[in-house]
């Protein structure tokens, strides 16, 4: 697409942002909502609108090539992403669930699930591509260096003598010749049988005209049936019910390939324009310093001298020059402006002061009320019914407003007819760098003017016969020393102060702690949207999330905050996640996807992996020190702990020699110490979370994501996509609907195993004459044990014991109680006292 297309799209996104900010600032939205369901609906609508804006901005930032526009775009994009995470946190506090169902909201807004799919910003890896490649190169070199002996051993095992090799070749050659002879003999026998049958039947007595009529009839019927099937297939392809086999998406001339090729070209242009912009920043700054520097310096000196004279005339002596810590000569003009403002305020009389004081008191009271509301949300899920539910003030909206105003002032109506190639704007660089040049020159001027002031004071003291104010200077010096020597921050002791980060990285790779991972996208975790979530909840049935919901939650907690330093420091801080689910649900794949989308380091602290490494208490201390030091210096970092329940298991099995409780004391301490600026995420996976102590596990892992068995829609999508990815074709003979129905209880891992078992290389070659059928997948599935309903119920029962599960159960009980008492929707989510008040109100109405 063209430059103007993305400019228009950015403009549309900015208009939507403007509407959203006005809506969020409106008094109706700020008013506390007494009904929990209505409050969630409001938050959900805003959340979905922000997702739509986020999708547009992400595409614009990926494709716009103008370097200065991209700076503004990134501020808006980060702000929108942070606001999304804040709204997610609000919805969790309202529903007490990590999963939310928007099917009713989507229906009202006339949207599809694809419209609210959260994309992962591509700048997470694109902007750090060089660093990621350097790390991968270092890891590959380290692995090659320390695994050289292993590969040589494997080569020695394959060796054989010449005689053995000849014997193997002879056996295979004789077998090949035998197969050919058998084939020839079969063909000869078939030919003899045909000749014998013809001899017994004798010559045909049918009339040639009748025979030709029969042949024509059969041929025309066959031809017409083929034409009809072809027309039906073309119709299905046209309406999107069947993929086209003639123009595959990976073909170089297909529309999809052309678009992706054009996108890659724009990325290269983007990088070139960025390099030119960085060079221009240096060159234009030098030109400004040469051309305007002397005039700026002279003007500053004249202004400061004028200040000297004005102060001497007013006080009778020269002033003290502000220090560098106070801002130098820049503080002089700030002080002048500040004094003028204060005098104006004092001149208006004491009444306004009184009013201001009252306002401040009122503001304090409002703050206290807000604090009470927040406390209520944390304990009871939303405070008293009179106060209701109100969203916490956003930390990202001021940044979004600032970036939006920059767009309105600079880019919205800017004439770019002369900048068709969308290169940097020199005038904007001049405005930016002029201020930097002034600051640098101001430092030089301050040094000169301090000396000049010192000489003036010395001359004045000589004339007046007085000594200079050395005492005051000494006092100032003493104060500065006191400030510098006051506070001392406590820091953890560095156990490896003399070692480089490369050597520490190499050591962790050598020990197998820092590991490689396959490149997987979060979008590869396939699953269909749950269309009945809200309907089931309205019927007081708690729905199980779909795989699409799991993908969304992992994106929100594991990918988006970790990708941007700005967002991670300000958004709700997620330090650790535990992914629990049956075997084959894709827990490890999600960990790999988080790392791939971020270009992060993957550190494996699974009990089996660290067993025998860094032994003893001192060794464990060193291991954790290396992990945290490398993790903080080479951010982002994902720390993976497989079988996370073993760390907090109640009783270790006797045959388990991996010492699973080794990290039990240290792990919660390390996670607690993580600061918002540390982009380190601890991710645990668990097959049997009920084996662990629930309290200890939930104290360590902040967010718990439960993965269910895939539902019918997800199984249908999995079979369809996996068959196509493994070289298969979707023929009419393949009944995917029945296959998805009979595979209930099988996880994505089981389905992948079955598809790979069927679609071998030989079977793929036979597809043109022998299409796939559903029966072929039944046999490999029958050999695998599915996940039964009892195991899923066990996961549900365990999740209900977690803190969020308990809150959800309590909320559900309150809602059922409210419905039973005839209180209606307004009674939902309140405290017992609030409910009593509402009962009274109901009686009055009657």
mmCIF file with all atom_site columns, C-alpha atoms in Angstrom, residues 575-576 624 641 647-648 661-674 682 695-701:
data_model
loop_
_atom_site.group_PDB
_atom_site.id
_atom_site.type_symbol
_atom_site.label_atom_id
_atom_site.label_alt_id
_atom_site.label_comp_id
_atom_site.label_asym_id
_atom_site.label_entity_id
_atom_site.label_seq_id
_atom_site.pdbx_PDB_ins_code
_atom_site.Cartn_x
_atom_site.Cartn_y
_atom_site.Cartn_z
_atom_site.occupancy
_atom_site.B_iso_or_equiv
_atom_site.pdbx_formal_charge
_atom_site.auth_seq_id
_atom_site.auth_comp_id
_atom_site.auth_asym_id
_atom_site.auth_atom_id
_atom_site.pdbx_PDB_model_num
ATOM 1  C CA . UNK A 1 575 ? 6.094  -11.013 37.674 1.00 0.00 ? 575 UNK A CA 1
ATOM 2  C CA . UNK A 1 576 ? 5.138  -14.676 37.317 1.00 0.00 ? 576 UNK A CA 1
ATOM 3  C CA . UNK A 1 624 ? 20.583 -17.608 41.128 1.00 0.00 ? 624 UNK A CA 1
ATOM 4  C CA . UNK A 1 641 ? 10.218 -23.887 35.528 1.00 0.00 ? 641 UNK A CA 1
ATOM 5  C CA . UNK A 1 647 ? 8.785  -27.212 44.074 1.00 0.00 ? 647 UNK A CA 1
ATOM 6  C CA . UNK A 1 648 ? 5.907  -26.952 46.566 1.00 0.00 ? 648 UNK A CA 1
ATOM 7  C CA . UNK A 1 661 ? 12.300 -28.544 46.678 1.00 0.00 ? 661 UNK A CA 1
ATOM 8  C CA . UNK A 1 662 ? 15.699 -26.969 46.087 1.00 0.00 ? 662 UNK A CA 1
ATOM 9  C CA . UNK A 1 663 ? 14.184 -23.612 45.011 1.00 0.00 ? 663 UNK A CA 1
ATOM 10 C CA . UNK A 1 664 ? 11.283 -23.606 47.495 1.00 0.00 ? 664 UNK A CA 1
ATOM 11 C CA . UNK A 1 665 ? 12.702 -20.880 49.790 1.00 0.00 ? 665 UNK A CA 1
ATOM 12 C CA . UNK A 1 666 ? 14.653 -18.827 47.256 1.00 0.00 ? 666 UNK A CA 1
ATOM 13 C CA . UNK A 1 667 ? 12.153 -18.654 44.380 1.00 0.00 ? 667 UNK A CA 1
ATOM 14 C CA . UNK A 1 668 ? 9.448  -16.544 46.133 1.00 0.00 ? 668 UNK A CA 1
ATOM 15 C CA . UNK A 1 669 ? 12.151 -14.155 47.453 1.00 0.00 ? 669 UNK A CA 1
ATOM 16 C CA . UNK A 1 670 ? 13.616 -13.582 43.977 1.00 0.00 ? 670 UNK A CA 1
ATOM 17 C CA . UNK A 1 671 ? 10.190 -12.994 42.391 1.00 0.00 ? 671 UNK A CA 1
ATOM 18 C CA . UNK A 1 672 ? 9.262  -10.561 45.179 1.00 0.00 ? 672 UNK A CA 1
ATOM 19 C CA . UNK A 1 673 ? 12.454 -8.516  44.594 1.00 0.00 ? 673 UNK A CA 1
ATOM 20 C CA . UNK A 1 674 ? 11.699 -7.957  40.893 1.00 0.00 ? 674 UNK A CA 1
ATOM 21 C CA . UNK A 1 682 ? 8.950  -16.396 35.633 1.00 0.00 ? 682 UNK A CA 1
ATOM 22 C CA . UNK A 1 695 ? -1.199 -21.409 49.283 1.00 0.00 ? 695 UNK A CA 1
ATOM 23 C CA . UNK A 1 696 ? 2.567  -21.598 48.624 1.00 0.00 ? 696 UNK A CA 1
ATOM 24 C CA . UNK A 1 697 ? 2.044  -22.103 44.888 1.00 0.00 ? 697 UNK A CA 1
ATOM 25 C CA . UNK A 1 698 ? -0.296 -19.109 44.554 1.00 0.00 ? 698 UNK A CA 1
ATOM 26 C CA . UNK A 1 699 ? 2.022  -16.882 46.627 1.00 0.00 ? 699 UNK A CA 1
ATOM 27 C CA . UNK A 1 700 ? 4.840  -17.647 44.183 1.00 0.00 ? 700 UNK A CA 1
ATOM 28 C CA . UNK A 1 701 ? 2.872  -17.442 40.915 1.00 0.00 ? 701 UNK A CA 1
#
